[in-house]
mmCIF file of C-alpha atoms in Angstrom:
data_model
loop_
_atom_site.group_PDB
_atom_site.id
_atom_site.type_symbol
_atom_site.label_atom_id
_atom_site.label_comp_id
_atom_site.label_asym_id
_atom_site.label_seq_id
_atom_site.Cartn_x
_atom_site.Cartn_y
_atom_site.Cartn_z
ATOM 1 C CA MET A 1 63.929 94.820 95.173
ATOM 2 C CA GLY A 2 65.884 95.433 91.947
ATOM 3 C CA PHE A 3 65.439 96.755 88.460
ATOM 4 C CA ALA A 4 62.291 96.215 86.454
ATOM 5 C CA ASP A 5 62.221 94.745 82.954
ATOM 6 C CA PHE A 6 64.551 96.852 80.758
ATOM 7 C CA LEU A 7 62.268 96.165 77.780
ATOM 8 C CA SER A 8 59.753 98.583 79.294
ATOM 9 C CA ASP A 9 59.923 102.345 79.627
ATOM 10 C CA ALA A 10 59.490 101.946 83.365
ATOM 11 C CA GLY A 11 62.555 99.707 83.580
ATOM 12 C CA LEU A 12 64.679 102.038 81.476
ATOM 13 C CA SER A 13 63.505 105.045 83.482
ATOM 14 C CA MET A 14 64.425 103.269 86.691
ATOM 15 C CA LEU A 15 67.904 102.457 85.292
ATOM 16 C CA ASN A 16 68.353 106.053 84.136
ATOM 17 C CA GLY A 17 67.392 107.377 87.560
ATOM 18 C CA TRP A 18 69.665 104.902 89.321
ATOM 19 C CA LEU A 19 72.613 106.120 87.255
ATOM 20 C CA THR A 20 71.984 109.802 87.910
ATOM 21 C CA THR A 21 74.706 109.866 90.573
ATOM 22 C CA ARG A 22 76.502 106.626 89.732
ATOM 23 C CA THR A 23 79.097 105.563 87.189
ATOM 24 C CA TYR A 24 78.510 101.846 87.806
ATOM 25 C CA ILE A 25 75.563 99.724 88.922
ATOM 26 C CA VAL A 26 77.300 98.905 92.215
ATOM 27 C CA GLY A 27 80.591 99.991 93.753
ATOM 28 C CA TYR A 28 83.289 102.110 92.176
ATOM 29 C CA GLY A 29 84.409 99.964 89.274
ATOM 30 C CA PRO A 30 82.965 97.764 86.513
ATOM 31 C CA SER A 31 81.633 94.428 87.750
ATOM 32 C CA GLN A 32 79.319 91.560 86.886
ATOM 33 C CA ALA A 33 76.435 93.775 88.009
ATOM 34 C CA ASP A 34 77.209 96.020 85.026
ATOM 35 C CA VAL A 35 77.639 93.022 82.729
ATOM 36 C CA ALA A 36 74.247 91.549 83.682
ATOM 37 C CA SER A 37 72.514 94.909 83.289
ATOM 38 C CA PHE A 38 74.268 95.608 79.996
ATOM 39 C CA LYS A 39 73.176 92.258 78.591
ATOM 40 C CA GLY A 40 69.638 92.872 79.852
ATOM 41 C CA LEU A 41 69.250 95.685 77.340
ATOM 42 C CA LYS A 42 68.231 94.751 73.803
ATOM 43 C CA GLU A 43 69.830 97.940 72.454
ATOM 44 C CA GLN A 44 71.579 101.079 73.675
ATOM 45 C CA PRO A 45 69.241 103.483 75.508
ATOM 46 C CA ASN A 46 67.924 106.547 73.711
ATOM 47 C CA PRO A 47 70.409 109.352 74.611
ATOM 48 C CA ALA A 48 67.707 112.035 74.535
ATOM 49 C CA LYS A 49 65.255 110.107 76.707
ATOM 50 C CA TYR A 50 67.657 108.239 78.991
ATOM 51 C CA PRO A 51 70.942 110.251 79.032
ATOM 52 C CA ASN A 52 72.365 108.659 82.188
ATOM 53 C CA ALA A 53 71.653 105.126 81.020
ATOM 54 C CA TYR A 54 73.105 105.969 77.591
ATOM 55 C CA ARG A 55 76.311 107.367 79.159
ATOM 56 C CA TRP A 56 76.683 104.240 81.322
ATOM 57 C CA TYR A 57 75.963 101.920 78.365
ATOM 58 C CA LYS A 58 78.663 103.493 76.187
ATOM 59 C CA HIS A 59 81.167 103.349 79.067
ATOM 60 C CA ILE A 60 80.492 99.702 79.919
ATOM 61 C CA SER A 61 80.648 98.697 76.246
ATOM 62 C CA SER A 62 84.359 99.621 76.324
ATOM 63 C CA TYR A 63 84.892 96.724 78.785
ATOM 64 C CA GLU A 64 83.104 94.139 76.610
ATOM 65 C CA SER A 65 86.289 92.168 75.934
ATOM 66 C CA GLU A 66 86.898 91.947 79.705
ATOM 67 C CA PHE A 67 83.381 90.958 80.792
ATOM 68 C CA SER A 68 84.330 87.441 81.895
ATOM 69 C CA SER A 69 87.171 88.692 84.119
ATOM 70 C CA LEU A 70 85.279 91.434 85.975
ATOM 71 C CA ALA A 71 84.621 90.973 89.688
ATOM 72 C CA GLY A 72 81.273 89.745 90.973
ATOM 73 C CA ASP A 73 78.846 86.856 90.562
ATOM 74 C CA PRO A 74 78.038 86.255 86.859
ATOM 75 C CA SER A 75 75.063 84.026 87.762
ATOM 76 C CA LYS A 76 73.028 86.911 89.200
ATOM 77 C CA ALA A 77 70.311 88.467 87.077
ATOM 78 C CA TYR A 78 70.234 92.220 86.571
ATOM 79 C CA THR A 79 66.907 92.349 88.439
ATOM 80 C CA THR A 80 68.782 91.596 91.687
ATOM 81 C CA TYR A 81 70.471 95.003 91.429
ATOM 82 C CA GLY A 82 69.095 98.491 91.603
ATOM 83 C CA PRO A 83 66.749 100.333 94.004
ATOM 84 C CA GLU A 84 65.692 98.776 97.285
ATOM 85 C CA LYS A 85 62.093 99.388 96.326
ATOM 86 C CA ASN A 86 60.993 97.949 92.990
ATOM 87 C CA GLU A 87 59.302 100.594 90.928
ATOM 88 C CA ALA A 88 58.183 98.128 88.245
ATOM 89 C CA THR A 89 54.557 98.779 89.177
ATOM 90 C CA LEU A 90 54.886 102.511 88.564
ATOM 91 C CA ASN A 91 53.869 103.937 85.247
ATOM 92 C CA PRO A 92 56.706 105.130 82.941
ATOM 93 C CA LYS A 93 55.978 108.770 83.660
ATOM 94 C CA ASP A 94 56.558 108.367 87.406
ATOM 95 C CA ALA A 95 59.395 105.820 87.354
ATOM 96 C CA LEU A 96 62.224 108.333 86.796
ATOM 97 C CA SER A 97 61.078 110.700 89.528
ATOM 98 C CA ALA A 98 60.686 107.798 91.963
ATOM 99 C CA ALA A 99 64.212 106.554 91.299
ATOM 100 C CA ASN A 100 65.630 110.081 91.565
ATOM 101 C CA ALA A 101 63.752 110.699 94.798
ATOM 102 C CA GLU A 102 65.409 107.647 96.317
ATOM 103 C CA GLU A 103 68.827 109.014 95.357
ATOM 104 C CA GLU A 104 68.096 112.385 96.952
ATOM 105 C CA GLU A 105 67.556 110.733 100.313
ATOM 106 C CA ASP A 106 71.317 110.306 100.610
ATOM 107 C CA ASP A 107 73.183 113.358 101.921
ATOM 108 C CA ASP A 108 76.420 111.902 100.638
ATOM 109 C CA LEU A 109 76.634 111.830 96.849
ATOM 110 C CA PHE A 110 78.498 108.532 96.912
ATOM 111 C CA GLY A 111 76.573 106.944 99.771
ATOM 112 C CA SER A 112 77.762 106.314 103.325
ATOM 113 C CA ASP A 113 79.661 103.217 104.380
ATOM 114 C CA GLU A 114 76.773 102.250 106.676
ATOM 115 C CA GLU A 115 74.244 102.246 103.823
ATOM 116 C CA GLU A 116 76.476 100.592 101.225
ATOM 117 C CA ASP A 117 75.121 97.141 100.376
ATOM 118 C CA ALA A 118 77.165 94.011 100.922
ATOM 119 C CA GLU A 119 77.536 93.308 97.192
ATOM 120 C CA ALA A 120 79.131 96.721 96.566
ATOM 121 C CA VAL A 121 81.525 96.226 99.482
ATOM 122 C CA ARG A 122 82.529 92.782 98.243
ATOM 123 C CA ILE A 123 83.134 93.946 94.680
ATOM 124 C CA ARG A 124 85.131 96.959 95.843
ATOM 125 C CA GLU A 125 87.330 94.758 98.023
ATOM 126 C CA GLU A 126 87.890 92.318 95.138
ATOM 127 C CA ASN A 127 88.878 95.175 92.845
ATOM 128 C CA LEU A 128 91.271 96.593 95.447
ATOM 129 C CA ALA A 129 92.794 93.154 96.072
ATOM 130 C CA ALA A 130 93.290 92.592 92.329
ATOM 131 C CA TYR A 131 94.902 96.017 91.946
ATOM 132 C CA LYS A 132 97.216 95.413 94.904
ATOM 133 C CA LYS A 133 98.256 92.006 93.557
ATOM 134 C CA LYS A 134 98.944 93.489 90.128
ATOM 135 C CA LYS A 135 100.965 96.319 91.651
ATOM 136 C CA GLU A 136 103.016 93.962 93.844
ATOM 137 C CA GLY A 137 103.762 91.803 90.796
ATOM 138 C CA LYS A 138 105.618 94.627 89.134
ATOM 139 C CA THR A 139 109.162 94.371 90.439
ATOM 140 C CA LYS A 140 111.080 97.607 90.244
ATOM 141 C CA PRO A 141 114.408 97.111 88.415
ATOM 142 C CA ALA A 142 117.422 97.277 90.730
ATOM 143 C CA ALA A 143 119.459 100.472 90.427
ATOM 144 C CA LYS A 144 122.916 99.656 89.070
ATOM 145 C CA SER A 145 126.169 101.468 88.419
ATOM 146 C CA ILE A 146 129.133 100.667 86.202
ATOM 147 C CA VAL A 147 132.437 101.375 87.911
ATOM 148 C CA THR A 148 136.013 101.529 86.622
ATOM 149 C CA LEU A 149 138.602 100.819 89.311
ATOM 150 C CA ASP A 150 142.333 101.494 89.143
ATOM 151 C CA VAL A 151 144.291 98.961 91.215
ATOM 152 C CA LYS A 152 147.913 99.995 91.766
ATOM 153 C CA PRO A 153 150.688 97.513 92.697
ATOM 154 C CA TRP A 154 153.714 98.209 94.880
ATOM 155 C CA ASP A 155 156.299 98.040 92.112
ATOM 156 C CA ASP A 156 157.173 96.589 88.741
ATOM 157 C CA GLU A 157 157.967 93.202 90.283
ATOM 158 C CA THR A 158 154.392 92.649 91.550
ATOM 159 C CA ASP A 159 152.768 89.618 89.942
ATOM 160 C CA MET A 160 149.802 91.326 88.206
ATOM 161 C CA LYS A 161 148.200 88.031 87.152
ATOM 162 C CA GLU A 162 148.105 86.889 90.740
ATOM 163 C CA LEU A 163 146.826 90.315 91.822
ATOM 164 C CA GLU A 164 143.931 90.069 89.364
ATOM 165 C CA SER A 165 143.224 86.484 90.288
ATOM 166 C CA ASN A 166 142.902 87.439 93.973
ATOM 167 C CA LEU A 167 140.693 90.377 93.058
ATOM 168 C CA ARG A 168 138.259 88.260 91.033
ATOM 169 C CA ARG A 169 137.904 85.794 93.894
ATOM 170 C CA ILE A 170 135.921 88.455 95.730
ATOM 171 C CA GLU A 171 132.271 87.487 95.455
ATOM 172 C CA ILE A 172 129.466 89.759 96.647
ATOM 173 C CA ASP A 173 125.769 89.486 95.841
ATOM 174 C CA GLY A 174 125.093 92.242 93.312
ATOM 175 C CA LEU A 175 128.702 92.431 92.032
ATOM 176 C CA THR A 176 129.667 91.458 88.476
ATOM 177 C CA TRP A 177 133.251 91.681 87.325
ATOM 178 C CA GLY A 178 133.909 92.883 83.794
ATOM 179 C CA ALA A 179 136.825 93.376 81.448
ATOM 180 C CA SER A 180 140.230 94.509 82.619
ATOM 181 C CA LYS A 181 143.533 95.733 81.180
ATOM 182 C CA LEU A 182 147.004 96.778 82.294
ATOM 183 C CA VAL A 183 147.751 100.489 81.957
ATOM 184 C CA PRO A 184 151.351 101.778 82.132
ATOM 185 C CA LEU A 185 152.148 104.179 84.996
ATOM 186 C CA ALA A 186 155.894 104.913 85.221
ATOM 187 C CA PHE A 187 159.231 103.161 85.627
ATOM 188 C CA GLY A 188 157.842 99.955 84.184
ATOM 189 C CA ILE A 189 154.982 99.823 86.703
ATOM 190 C CA LYS A 190 151.527 99.000 85.373
ATOM 191 C CA LYS A 191 148.198 99.382 87.112
ATOM 192 C CA LEU A 192 145.232 97.055 86.670
ATOM 193 C CA GLN A 193 142.147 98.862 85.359
ATOM 194 C CA VAL A 194 139.019 96.759 85.814
ATOM 195 C CA ASN A 195 135.352 97.361 85.037
ATOM 196 C CA LEU A 196 132.532 96.073 87.219
ATOM 197 C CA VAL A 197 128.782 96.448 87.630
ATOM 198 C CA VAL A 198 127.236 96.808 91.081
ATOM 199 C CA GLU A 199 123.675 96.888 92.403
ATOM 200 C CA ASP A 200 123.645 100.106 94.400
ATOM 201 C CA GLU A 201 121.574 98.751 97.301
ATOM 202 C CA LYS A 202 123.708 95.635 97.735
ATOM 203 C CA VAL A 203 127.291 96.685 97.085
ATOM 204 C CA SER A 204 129.313 99.466 98.691
ATOM 205 C CA VAL A 205 132.185 100.473 96.424
ATOM 206 C CA ASP A 206 134.122 101.727 99.471
ATOM 207 C CA ASP A 207 133.807 98.335 101.158
ATOM 208 C CA LEU A 208 134.841 96.605 97.934
ATOM 209 C CA GLN A 209 137.987 98.758 97.728
ATOM 210 C CA THR A 210 138.800 97.842 101.319
ATOM 211 C CA GLN A 211 138.553 94.137 100.449
ATOM 212 C CA ILE A 212 140.808 94.557 97.414
ATOM 213 C CA GLU A 213 143.389 96.535 99.407
ATOM 214 C CA ALA A 214 143.430 93.754 102.006
ATOM 215 C CA ASP A 215 145.699 91.916 99.535
ATOM 216 C CA GLU A 216 148.670 93.804 100.949
ATOM 217 C CA ASP A 217 151.238 91.609 99.186
ATOM 218 C CA HIS A 218 150.123 92.896 95.816
ATOM 219 C CA VAL A 219 147.933 95.998 96.173
ATOM 220 C CA GLN A 220 149.236 99.407 97.178
ATOM 221 C CA SER A 221 145.973 101.323 96.635
ATOM 222 C CA THR A 222 142.759 101.552 94.626
ATOM 223 C CA ASP A 223 140.937 104.468 93.061
ATOM 224 C CA VAL A 224 137.594 104.946 91.364
ATOM 225 C CA ALA A 225 138.503 106.113 87.857
ATOM 226 C CA ALA A 226 134.898 106.412 86.666
ATOM 227 C CA MET A 227 131.352 105.663 87.800
ATOM 228 C CA GLN A 228 127.987 106.100 86.134
ATOM 229 C CA LYS A 229 124.423 104.883 86.593
ATOM 230 C CA LEU A 230 123.071 102.274 84.217
#
């Protein structure tokens, strides 16, 4: 079982035939099987004589800086991969046709799950697990909005410092209070205009207004003066 010596025409023909319908030596992604086979070649295959092997060689060479991190067993020799039947004893002229004939026995271009060898299954699962872990590690930034609230007192005798102090005591996960200022209304009455940042999934602006308006001794009403996504 496995590839023949890549230093011979028979070995290169077998590799070329094996790669007729494959992008990688095993599975659906680069692995240590490709690394071992790549290193087993003393030079890139002749593109005219071995076009499939040449295509694969150029593709795998782009992963050279990642060889040590690819999935699979780095201790395995390249001769442990390849056709079930070793065509090393065939002459160079017949090696390519023998390897191609083995490929044609599969009705499915990519091979059925039942016929897929254990090494290919293992490498595919490792690649999928690594991809899933990498994807899960990317935390999507929380959607946030900046809001400007107008907080209106009952009259000009309302203690605005105490009103603001009560307002800023409200603590909600995802709420950040910002700058504020007093804005004249009429008859000496001033409203408190305050900026805040909220995480959209954690903070309901309506509920926040309800909490602020619960300070009935100071607050007459609240309004959203402006809101925009960050």
